[in-house]
Amino acid sequence: MPKIAMIGAGSVVFAKRLITDVLSWPELQDSAFSLTDIDSNRLEMIASLARRMVKERRLPAQIETTLDRREALEGADYVVVTVLIGGLDHIQKDIEIGRRYGIDQAVGDTLGPGGVMRAVRTIPVLLDICADMAELCPQALLINYSNPMAMNCWAISRATKIKAVGLCHSVQHTSHLLAEFVGLPYEEMAYWVAGINHQAWFLRFERKGKSLYPELFAAMDDPSVYDPERVRFEIMRHFGYFVTESTRHMSEYVPYFRRTGELIERYLGHYRGVEVISRYRQSHSEHYAEVQRLIASEEPLEWSRSDEYCSYILHAIETNTPFRINGNVTNSGLITNLPAGCCVEVPCLVDNTGINPCYVGDLPPQLAAINRTNINVQDLAAKGVLEQDCKAIHQAVALDPLTSAILPLDQIEKMTAELLAAGGKYVRL
């Protein structure tokens, strides 16, 4: 009976998805879930739904809740982290402050002023979790879903000895999208993806050994294909490869698409950060209402396994059934033209020996160059948090490709100071 500690289980929709995924595997249906969160109401909401799932299917799984993180971690085999430190209120502050200075972030969760501030708030909490794990479950695998993924995982690898992997769903989602673009059944497509989180590259995109890139380039001529993904297709047009993260996200990581309102309108239309936060709030409210409806309903719950990697990892390890994922891991010679020790997203083979990252070698030089502009920011942000060095945080923001294309250094310094002050109790510098 593997014990799965879920930290941040109050993120109800995501927790529901992961619990459903795990219980969809017959070999994992005796798992013990220990759910913890700082919000007792949301915690009990997801626990009630999980218990209904278990009771309805007459499964041997155990569901427990606790507000004590250490209790959840005691003896855990897997620790799944889905925390959002400071919540949407602080993400909104990041976006609004940046916007006053002319930095119009679409999401602000990975790079730029918002991504760096999110790292400042999140990394200390992750290190606290790792310290507890070292004492209470030192052999457990930490599965991190919290952004900014690369900065978080890099800090964990620098400061701890905990086994960890960072998971995202951009590879899965993009691979399905590419199959649609070229009109092929998904199961006939093969791909090999590597780079960094939210900026990994489809190095191979094939069917029966033949590249599908000519078909993908041809698909750009169809406005219904091109228009929703203008940024990604323009990156492919000029640099040769399709990137994993959405047009909305990718627009923040390079200096070409968000410097002016005209550029944003041309390539992204309505993708502006303040509007995105408003949609997040509405979506969260709708999701919580739906979960409450499911708890109260007498209708049988519908189950389907998602393409999130988490349950596949657990199944592969527990049953020794090999499975390939794309995971965020330390670059120990995996991508040879990216810095050693940085966080890379590469194919990984998973079996009962754990997470085994695959060797990639050199990326095409233009792709490695784009990645390195983002890695520079990640490096200094992780350093700043780990060493409590405010100067490094200022430098991280100053090296962000979009920010540095818009603001002079004195304004970047002023904006960063304001962002740090707005972080309040969540800033431990």
GROMACS .gro file of C-alpha atoms in nm:
model
  429
    1MET     CA    1   0.000   0.000   0.000
    2PRO     CA    2   0.191   0.309  -0.117
    3LYS     CA    3   0.132   0.624   0.086
    4ILE     CA    4   0.079   0.935  -0.124
    5ALA     CA    5   0.103   1.270   0.054
    6MET     CA    6  -0.063   1.552  -0.138
    7ILE     CA    7   0.046   1.898  -0.024
    8GLY     CA    8  -0.182   2.169  -0.154
    9ALA     CA    9  -0.476   1.930  -0.192
   10GLY     CA   10  -0.709   2.228  -0.155
   11SER     CA   11  -0.644   2.301  -0.523
   12VAL     CA   12  -0.959   2.094  -0.558
   13VAL     CA   13  -0.982   2.042  -0.934
   14PHE     CA   14  -0.621   1.936  -0.977
   15ALA     CA   15  -0.633   1.716  -0.667
   16LYS     CA   16  -0.950   1.549  -0.798
   17ARG     CA   17  -0.778   1.477  -1.128
   18LEU     CA   18  -0.470   1.324  -0.968
   19ILE     CA   19  -0.666   1.112  -0.719
   20THR     CA   20  -0.893   0.987  -0.998
   21ASP     CA   21  -0.590   0.904  -1.212
   22VAL     CA   22  -0.423   0.702  -0.938
   23LEU     CA   23  -0.739   0.510  -0.850
   24SER     CA   24  -0.799   0.430  -1.217
   25TRP     CA   25  -0.510   0.181  -1.202
   26PRO     CA   26  -0.620  -0.150  -1.043
   27GLU     CA   27  -0.269  -0.198  -0.903
   28LEU     CA   28  -0.288   0.137  -0.716
   29GLN     CA   29  -0.638   0.110  -0.575
   30ASP     CA   30  -0.509   0.018  -0.229
   31SER     CA   31  -0.315   0.346  -0.201
   32ALA     CA   32  -0.331   0.553   0.115
   33PHE     CA   33  -0.381   0.924   0.045
   34SER     CA   34  -0.285   1.178   0.308
   35LEU     CA   35  -0.424   1.513   0.200
   36THR     CA   36  -0.310   1.839   0.353
   37ASP     CA   37  -0.371   2.208   0.289
   38ILE     CA   38  -0.385   2.534   0.482
   39ASP     CA   39  -0.752   2.581   0.384
   40SER     CA   40  -0.961   2.339   0.592
   41ASN     CA   41  -1.280   2.400   0.392
   42ARG     CA   42  -1.125   2.315   0.059
   43LEU     CA   43  -0.940   2.024   0.214
   44GLU     CA   44  -1.260   1.869   0.342
   45MET     CA   45  -1.426   1.933   0.007
   46ILE     CA   46  -1.173   1.726  -0.187
   47ALA     CA   47  -1.164   1.462   0.087
   48SER     CA   48  -1.544   1.423   0.072
   49LEU     CA   49  -1.530   1.375  -0.303
   50ALA     CA   50  -1.242   1.128  -0.277
   51ARG     CA   51  -1.422   0.925  -0.011
   52ARG     CA   52  -1.731   0.915  -0.228
   53MET     CA   53  -1.518   0.786  -0.518
   54VAL     CA   54  -1.371   0.513  -0.299
   55LYS     CA   55  -1.705   0.412  -0.149
   56GLU     CA   56  -1.888   0.409  -0.482
   57ARG     CA   57  -1.631   0.177  -0.641
   58ARG     CA   58  -1.578  -0.022  -0.319
   59LEU     CA   59  -1.204   0.033  -0.334
   60PRO     CA   60  -0.956  -0.047  -0.055
   61ALA     CA   61  -0.794   0.297  -0.081
   62GLN     CA   62  -0.768   0.507   0.233
   63ILE     CA   63  -0.833   0.883   0.245
   64GLU     CA   64  -0.712   1.089   0.539
   65THR     CA   65  -0.684   1.462   0.589
   66THR     CA   66  -0.468   1.672   0.814
   67LEU     CA   67  -0.374   2.035   0.855
   68ASP     CA   68  -0.035   1.918   0.982
   69ARG     CA   69   0.207   1.880   0.691
   70ARG     CA   70   0.448   1.668   0.893
   71GLU     CA   71   0.173   1.421   0.973
   72ALA     CA   72   0.096   1.387   0.603
   73LEU     CA   73   0.463   1.331   0.522
   74GLU     CA   74   0.531   1.070   0.791
   75GLY     CA   75   0.626   0.749   0.608
   76ALA     CA   76   0.515   0.873   0.265
   77ASP     CA   77   0.637   0.698  -0.050
   78TYR     CA   78   0.537   0.980  -0.283
   79VAL     CA   79   0.493   1.351  -0.209
   80VAL     CA   80   0.288   1.545  -0.465
   81VAL     CA   81   0.317   1.924  -0.430
   82THR     CA   82   0.060   2.157  -0.588
   83VAL     CA   83   0.100   2.471  -0.377
   84LEU     CA   84   0.027   2.828  -0.483
   85ILE     CA   85   0.194   3.047  -0.222
   86GLY     CA   86   0.007   3.374  -0.176
   87GLY     CA   87  -0.277   3.262  -0.401
   88LEU     CA   88  -0.424   3.456  -0.690
   89ASP     CA   89  -0.408   3.781  -0.492
   90HIS     CA   90  -0.030   3.790  -0.514
   91ILE     CA   91  -0.023   3.683  -0.878
   92GLN     CA   92  -0.255   3.975  -0.948
   93LYS     CA   93  -0.018   4.209  -0.762
   94ASP     CA   94   0.273   4.083  -0.973
   95ILE     CA   95   0.083   4.149  -1.294
   96GLU     CA   96  -0.059   4.486  -1.193
   97ILE     CA   97   0.273   4.624  -1.067
   98GLY     CA   98   0.453   4.503  -1.376
   99ARG     CA   99   0.187   4.656  -1.599
  100ARG     CA  100   0.229   4.997  -1.436
  101TYR     CA  101   0.590   4.986  -1.549
  102GLY     CA  102   0.500   4.876  -1.901
  103ILE     CA  103   0.555   4.500  -1.861
  104ASP     CA  104   0.232   4.338  -1.977
  105GLN     CA  105   0.258   3.978  -1.854
  106ALA     CA  106   0.010   3.722  -1.983
  107VAL     CA  107   0.038   3.484  -1.687
  108GLY     CA  108   0.355   3.567  -1.492
  109ASP     CA  109   0.411   3.219  -1.350
  110THR     CA  110   0.735   3.109  -1.517
  111LEU     CA  111   0.969   3.394  -1.609
  112GLY     CA  112   0.979   3.772  -1.598
  113PRO     CA  113   0.887   3.980  -1.293
  114GLY     CA  114   0.594   3.756  -1.205
  115GLY     CA  115   0.789   3.433  -1.240
  116VAL     CA  116   1.078   3.559  -1.029
  117MET     CA  117   0.843   3.683  -0.755
  118ARG     CA  118   0.659   3.354  -0.757
  119ALA     CA  119   0.993   3.178  -0.705
  120VAL     CA  120   1.071   3.414  -0.416
  121ARG     CA  121   0.743   3.311  -0.251
  122THR     CA  122   0.751   2.941  -0.337
  123ILE     CA  123   1.109   2.814  -0.304
  124PRO     CA  124   1.133   2.867   0.076
  125VAL     CA  125   0.815   2.661   0.125
  126LEU     CA  126   0.946   2.384  -0.099
  127LEU     CA  127   1.271   2.376   0.098
  128ASP     CA  128   1.070   2.350   0.421
  129ILE     CA  129   0.887   2.053   0.272
  130CYS     CA  130   1.218   1.895   0.168
  131ALA     CA  131   1.358   1.942   0.519
  132ASP     CA  132   1.057   1.762   0.664
  133MET     CA  133   1.093   1.487   0.402
  134ALA     CA  134   1.459   1.436   0.492
  135GLU     CA  135   1.345   1.362   0.846
  136LEU     CA  136   1.013   1.183   0.793
  137CYS     CA  137   1.032   1.010   0.451
  138PRO     CA  138   1.388   1.044   0.314
  139GLN     CA  139   1.338   0.785   0.038
  140ALA     CA  140   1.015   0.934  -0.096
  141LEU     CA  141   0.992   1.080  -0.445
  142LEU     CA  142   0.891   1.446  -0.457
  143ILE     CA  143   0.665   1.517  -0.754
  144ASN     CA  144   0.643   1.893  -0.802
  145TYR     CA  145   0.366   2.059  -1.001
  146SER     CA  146   0.419   2.411  -0.862
  147ASN     CA  147   0.547   2.692  -1.083
  148PRO     CA  148   0.788   2.843  -1.165
  149MET     CA  149   0.888   2.484  -1.239
  150ALA     CA  150   1.251   2.529  -1.346
  151MET     CA  151   1.343   2.774  -1.069
  152ASN     CA  152   1.176   2.556  -0.806
  153CYS     CA  153   1.338   2.232  -0.920
  154TRP     CA  154   1.677   2.398  -0.961
  155ALA     CA  155   1.663   2.529  -0.603
  156ILE     CA  156   1.561   2.187  -0.469
  157SER     CA  157   1.850   2.016  -0.648
  158ARG     CA  158   2.100   2.280  -0.529
  159ALA     CA  159   1.993   2.281  -0.165
  160THR     CA  160   1.869   1.928  -0.087
  161LYS     CA  161   1.931   1.560  -0.153
  162ILE     CA  162   1.563   1.476  -0.197
  163LYS     CA  163   1.472   1.272  -0.506
  164ALA     CA  164   1.254   1.501  -0.714
  165VAL     CA  165   1.098   1.543  -1.055
  166GLY     CA  166   0.896   1.834  -1.188
  167LEU     CA  167   0.589   1.762  -1.399
  168CYS     CA  168   0.399   1.973  -1.649
  169HIS     CA  169   0.139   1.884  -1.911
  170SER     CA  170   0.261   2.103  -2.196
  171VAL     CA  171   0.429   1.816  -2.384
  172GLN     CA  172   0.118   1.599  -2.376
  173HIS     CA  173  -0.117   1.881  -2.469
  174THR     CA  174   0.104   2.006  -2.751
  175SER     CA  175   0.157   1.659  -2.897
  176HIS     CA  176  -0.221   1.614  -2.927
  177LEU     CA  177  -0.248   1.957  -3.083
  178LEU     CA  178   0.019   1.879  -3.343
  179ALA     CA  179  -0.159   1.559  -3.442
  180GLU     CA  180  -0.472   1.767  -3.505
  181PHE     CA  181  -0.277   2.024  -3.707
  182VAL     CA  182  -0.145   1.763  -3.951
  183GLY     CA  183  -0.464   1.555  -3.952
  184LEU     CA  184  -0.320   1.231  -3.814
  185PRO     CA  185  -0.447   0.990  -3.548
  186TYR     CA  186  -0.252   1.061  -3.231
  187GLU     CA  187  -0.134   0.703  -3.189
  188GLU     CA  188   0.045   0.714  -3.527
  189MET     CA  189   0.264   1.006  -3.423
  190ALA     CA  190   0.612   0.979  -3.267
  191TYR     CA  191   0.801   1.262  -3.100
  192TRP     CA  192   1.116   1.345  -2.903
  193VAL     CA  193   1.104   1.662  -2.696
  194ALA     CA  194   1.372   1.840  -2.492
  195GLY     CA  195   1.467   2.184  -2.363
  196ILE     CA  196   1.347   2.361  -2.049
  197ASN     CA  197   1.004   2.374  -1.892
  198HIS     CA  198   0.753   2.578  -2.094
  199GLN     CA  199   1.021   2.613  -2.360
  200ALA     CA  200   1.102   2.262  -2.477
  201TRP     CA  201   1.121   2.173  -2.845
  202PHE     CA  202   0.974   1.903  -3.065
  203LEU     CA  203   1.311   1.791  -3.198
  204ARG     CA  204   1.147   1.500  -3.376
  205PHE     CA  205   0.788   1.496  -3.495
  206GLU     CA  206   0.737   1.191  -3.714
  207ARG     CA  207   0.516   0.919  -3.850
  208LYS     CA  208   0.682   0.586  -3.932
  209GLY     CA  209   1.025   0.750  -3.936
  210LYS     CA  210   0.925   1.032  -4.169
  211SER     CA  211   0.932   1.391  -4.043
  212LEU     CA  212   0.595   1.563  -4.022
  213TYR     CA  213   0.746   1.910  -4.010
  214PRO     CA  214   0.675   1.978  -4.381
  215GLU     CA  215   0.306   1.913  -4.311
  216LEU     CA  216   0.322   2.134  -4.003
  217PHE     CA  217   0.477   2.422  -4.196
  218ALA     CA  218   0.207   2.381  -4.461
  219ALA     CA  219  -0.063   2.390  -4.191
  220MET     CA  220   0.036   2.751  -4.111
  221ASP     CA  221  -0.140   2.859  -4.428
  222ASP     CA  222  -0.474   2.767  -4.271
  223PRO     CA  223  -0.594   3.063  -4.061
  224SER     CA  224  -0.794   2.833  -3.832
  225VAL     CA  225  -0.467   2.659  -3.742
  226TYR     CA  226  -0.237   2.961  -3.740
  227ASP     CA  227  -0.450   3.223  -3.565
  228PRO     CA  228  -0.486   3.060  -3.220
  229GLU     CA  229  -0.111   2.985  -3.206
  230ARG     CA  230   0.047   3.281  -3.383
  231VAL     CA  231   0.342   3.311  -3.145
  232ARG     CA  232   0.434   2.945  -3.161
  233PHE     CA  233   0.408   2.934  -3.538
  234GLU     CA  234   0.620   3.250  -3.574
  235ILE     CA  235   0.885   3.096  -3.349
  236MET     CA  236   0.878   2.784  -3.568
  237ARG     CA  237   0.891   2.993  -3.886
  238HIS     CA  238   1.206   3.174  -3.774
  239PHE     CA  239   1.382   2.912  -3.559
  240GLY     CA  240   1.270   2.588  -3.721
  241TYR     CA  241   1.099   2.397  -3.438
  242PHE     CA  242   0.768   2.395  -3.254
  243VAL     CA  243   0.776   2.486  -2.884
  244THR     CA  244   0.580   2.311  -2.611
  245GLU     CA  245   0.413   2.596  -2.429
  246SER     CA  246   0.111   2.788  -2.551
  247THR     CA  247   0.117   3.113  -2.746
  248ARG     CA  248   0.000   3.297  -2.433
  249HIS     CA  249   0.290   3.168  -2.222
  250MET     CA  250   0.561   3.168  -2.490
  251SER     CA  251   0.495   3.533  -2.566
  252GLU     CA  252   0.637   3.622  -2.222
  253TYR     CA  253   0.968   3.438  -2.261
  254VAL     CA  254   1.105   3.622  -2.565
  255PRO     CA  255   1.120   3.994  -2.655
  256TYR     CA  256   0.929   3.979  -2.983
  257PHE     CA  257   0.557   3.978  -2.903
  258ARG     CA  258   0.466   4.187  -2.596
  259ARG     CA  259   0.674   4.507  -2.610
  260THR     CA  260   0.382   4.721  -2.727
  261GLY     CA  261   0.005   4.710  -2.726
  262GLU     CA  262   0.012   4.684  -3.105
  263LEU     CA  263   0.229   4.372  -3.092
  264ILE     CA  264   0.009   4.213  -2.827
  265GLU     CA  265  -0.300   4.280  -3.034
  266ARG     CA  266  -0.132   4.148  -3.349
  267TYR     CA  267  -0.011   3.820  -3.203
  268LEU     CA  268  -0.229   3.757  -2.897
  269GLY     CA  269  -0.550   3.955  -2.910
  270HIS     CA  270  -0.708   3.943  -2.563
  271TYR     CA  271  -0.427   3.763  -2.377
  272ARG     CA  272  -0.353   4.018  -2.106
  273GLY     CA  273  -0.266   3.930  -1.749
  274VAL     CA  274  -0.534   4.122  -1.560
  275GLU     CA  275  -0.808   3.966  -1.772
  276VAL     CA  276  -0.651   3.622  -1.725
  277ILE     CA  277  -0.663   3.659  -1.345
  278SER     CA  278  -1.031   3.751  -1.366
  279ARG     CA  279  -1.098   3.439  -1.573
  280TYR     CA  280  -0.898   3.229  -1.325
  281ARG     CA  281  -1.116   3.351  -1.039
  282GLN     CA  282  -1.436   3.278  -1.227
  283SER     CA  283  -1.309   2.936  -1.336
  284HIS     CA  284  -1.204   2.843  -0.981
  285SER     CA  285  -1.545   2.945  -0.848
  286GLU     CA  286  -1.720   2.733  -1.111
  287HIS     CA  287  -1.496   2.434  -1.039
  288TYR     CA  288  -1.559   2.449  -0.664
  289ALA     CA  289  -1.933   2.469  -0.726
  290GLU     CA  290  -1.910   2.165  -0.953
  291VAL     CA  291  -1.718   1.964  -0.692
  292GLN     CA  292  -1.978   2.052  -0.430
  293ARG     CA  293  -2.250   1.942  -0.671
  294LEU     CA  294  -2.074   1.609  -0.728
  295ILE     CA  295  -2.041   1.550  -0.355
  296ALA     CA  296  -2.413   1.608  -0.301
  297SER     CA  297  -2.530   1.422  -0.612
  298GLU     CA  298  -2.651   1.062  -0.608
  299GLU     CA  299  -2.555   1.011  -0.971
  300PRO     CA  300  -2.261   0.773  -1.030
  301LEU     CA  301  -1.932   0.956  -1.076
  302GLU     CA  302  -1.777   0.940  -1.421
  303TRP     CA  303  -1.412   0.838  -1.425
  304SER     CA  304  -1.148   0.878  -1.692
  305ARG     CA  305  -0.770   0.881  -1.665
  306SER     CA  306  -0.608   1.206  -1.776
  307ASP     CA  307  -0.271   1.239  -1.949
  308GLU     CA  308  -0.105   1.389  -1.638
  309TYR     CA  309   0.217   1.197  -1.581
  310CYS     CA  310   0.182   1.156  -1.204
  311SER     CA  311  -0.021   0.835  -1.193
  312TYR     CA  312   0.181   0.682  -1.476
  313ILE     CA  313   0.497   0.737  -1.270
  314LEU     CA  314   0.346   0.569  -0.966
  315HIS     CA  315   0.218   0.279  -1.175
  316ALA     CA  316   0.554   0.232  -1.349
  317ILE     CA  317   0.747   0.230  -1.022
  318GLU     CA  318   0.502   0.012  -0.826
  319THR     CA  319   0.452  -0.248  -1.103
  320ASN     CA  320   0.783  -0.221  -1.290
  321THR     CA  321   0.593  -0.139  -1.607
  322PRO     CA  322   0.825   0.096  -1.801
  323PHE     CA  323   0.677   0.424  -1.918
  324ARG     CA  324   0.831   0.731  -2.081
  325ILE     CA  325   0.753   1.080  -1.958
  326ASN     CA  326   0.903   1.424  -2.004
  327GLY     CA  327   1.029   1.536  -1.665
  328ASN     CA  328   1.209   1.835  -1.518
  329VAL     CA  329   1.540   1.715  -1.378
  330THR     CA  330   1.895   1.834  -1.317
  331ASN     CA  331   2.109   1.872  -1.629
  332SER     CA  332   2.383   1.621  -1.551
  333GLY     CA  333   2.520   1.607  -1.906
  334LEU     CA  334   2.177   1.542  -2.056
  335ILE     CA  335   2.160   1.848  -2.285
  336THR     CA  336   2.522   1.919  -2.359
  337ASN     CA  337   2.493   2.278  -2.482
  338LEU     CA  338   2.291   2.398  -2.182
  339PRO     CA  339   2.459   2.481  -1.848
  340ALA     CA  340   2.546   2.194  -1.618
  341GLY     CA  341   2.322   2.179  -1.314
  342CYS     CA  342   2.034   2.380  -1.459
  343CYS     CA  343   1.685   2.235  -1.475
  344VAL     CA  344   1.602   2.073  -1.809
  345GLU     CA  345   1.288   1.903  -1.937
  346VAL     CA  346   1.387   1.580  -2.111
  347PRO     CA  347   1.247   1.235  -2.187
  348CYS     CA  348   1.275   1.005  -1.884
  349LEU     CA  349   1.223   0.630  -1.858
  350VAL     CA  350   1.036   0.531  -1.542
  351ASP     CA  351   1.040   0.181  -1.392
  352ASN     CA  352   1.096   0.028  -1.049
  353THR     CA  353   1.438   0.193  -1.034
  354GLY     CA  354   1.272   0.535  -1.041
  355ILE     CA  355   1.312   0.829  -1.281
  356ASN     CA  356   1.586   0.771  -1.539
  357PRO     CA  357   1.652   1.079  -1.755
  358CYS     CA  358   1.757   1.021  -2.116
  359TYR     CA  359   2.063   1.167  -2.289
  360VAL     CA  360   1.973   1.426  -2.552
  361GLY     CA  361   2.308   1.578  -2.658
  362ASP     CA  362   2.326   1.919  -2.824
  363LEU     CA  363   2.008   2.106  -2.906
  364PRO     CA  364   2.010   2.292  -3.237
  365PRO     CA  365   2.219   2.601  -3.150
  366GLN     CA  366   1.940   2.853  -3.206
  367LEU     CA  367   1.713   2.665  -2.964
  368ALA     CA  368   1.983   2.636  -2.698
  369ALA     CA  369   2.044   3.011  -2.735
  370ILE     CA  370   1.677   3.091  -2.667
  371ASN     CA  371   1.677   2.853  -2.368
  372ARG     CA  372   1.990   3.012  -2.222
  373THR     CA  373   1.827   3.357  -2.211
  374ASN     CA  374   1.566   3.205  -1.979
  375ILE     CA  375   1.816   2.995  -1.784
  376ASN     CA  376   2.011   3.311  -1.696
  377VAL     CA  377   1.704   3.442  -1.514
  378GLN     CA  378   1.633   3.107  -1.345
  379ASP     CA  379   1.991   3.080  -1.221
  380LEU     CA  380   1.997   3.419  -1.053
  381ALA     CA  381   1.646   3.384  -0.911
  382ALA     CA  382   1.733   3.050  -0.746
  383LYS     CA  383   2.061   3.196  -0.621
  384GLY     CA  384   1.886   3.500  -0.480
  385VAL     CA  385   1.636   3.295  -0.281
  386LEU     CA  386   1.885   3.035  -0.158
  387GLU     CA  387   2.141   3.294  -0.051
  388GLN     CA  388   1.884   3.557   0.054
  389ASP     CA  389   2.050   3.792  -0.191
  390CYS     CA  390   1.818   4.072  -0.301
  391LYS     CA  391   2.075   4.196  -0.552
  392ALA     CA  392   2.056   3.863  -0.738
  393ILE     CA  393   1.676   3.894  -0.752
  394HIS     CA  394   1.709   4.241  -0.907
  395GLN     CA  395   1.960   4.103  -1.156
  396ALA     CA  396   1.733   3.812  -1.244
  397VAL     CA  397   1.452   4.051  -1.338
  398ALA     CA  398   1.696   4.276  -1.525
  399LEU     CA  399   1.807   3.983  -1.742
  400ASP     CA  400   1.454   3.879  -1.836
  401PRO     CA  401   1.436   3.905  -2.218
  402LEU     CA  402   1.104   4.091  -2.228
  403THR     CA  403   1.170   4.323  -1.932
  404SER     CA  404   1.515   4.421  -2.058
  405ALA     CA  405   1.368   4.505  -2.399
  406ILE     CA  406   1.127   4.756  -2.243
  407LEU     CA  407   1.275   4.914  -1.929
  408PRO     CA  408   1.605   5.083  -1.837
  409LEU     CA  409   1.794   4.941  -1.542
  410ASP     CA  410   1.690   5.205  -1.290
  411GLN     CA  411   1.322   5.142  -1.361
  412ILE     CA  412   1.374   4.765  -1.339
  413GLU     CA  413   1.534   4.811  -0.998
  414LYS     CA  414   1.248   5.032  -0.879
  415MET     CA  415   0.985   4.787  -1.007
  416THR     CA  416   1.159   4.489  -0.847
  417ALA     CA  417   1.178   4.666  -0.511
  418GLU     CA  418   0.805   4.739  -0.530
  419LEU     CA  419   0.729   4.377  -0.620
  420LEU     CA  420   0.933   4.247  -0.328
  421ALA     CA  421   0.761   4.485  -0.089
  422ALA     CA  422   0.422   4.370  -0.215
  423GLY     CA  423   0.516   4.011  -0.131
  424GLY     CA  424   0.481   4.088   0.239
  425LYS     CA  425   0.516   3.790   0.471
  426TYR     CA  426   0.586   3.553   0.182
  427VAL     CA  427   0.923   3.716   0.107
  428ARG     CA  428   1.202   3.569   0.322
  429LEU     CA  429   1.496   3.773   0.198
   0.00000   0.00000   0.00000
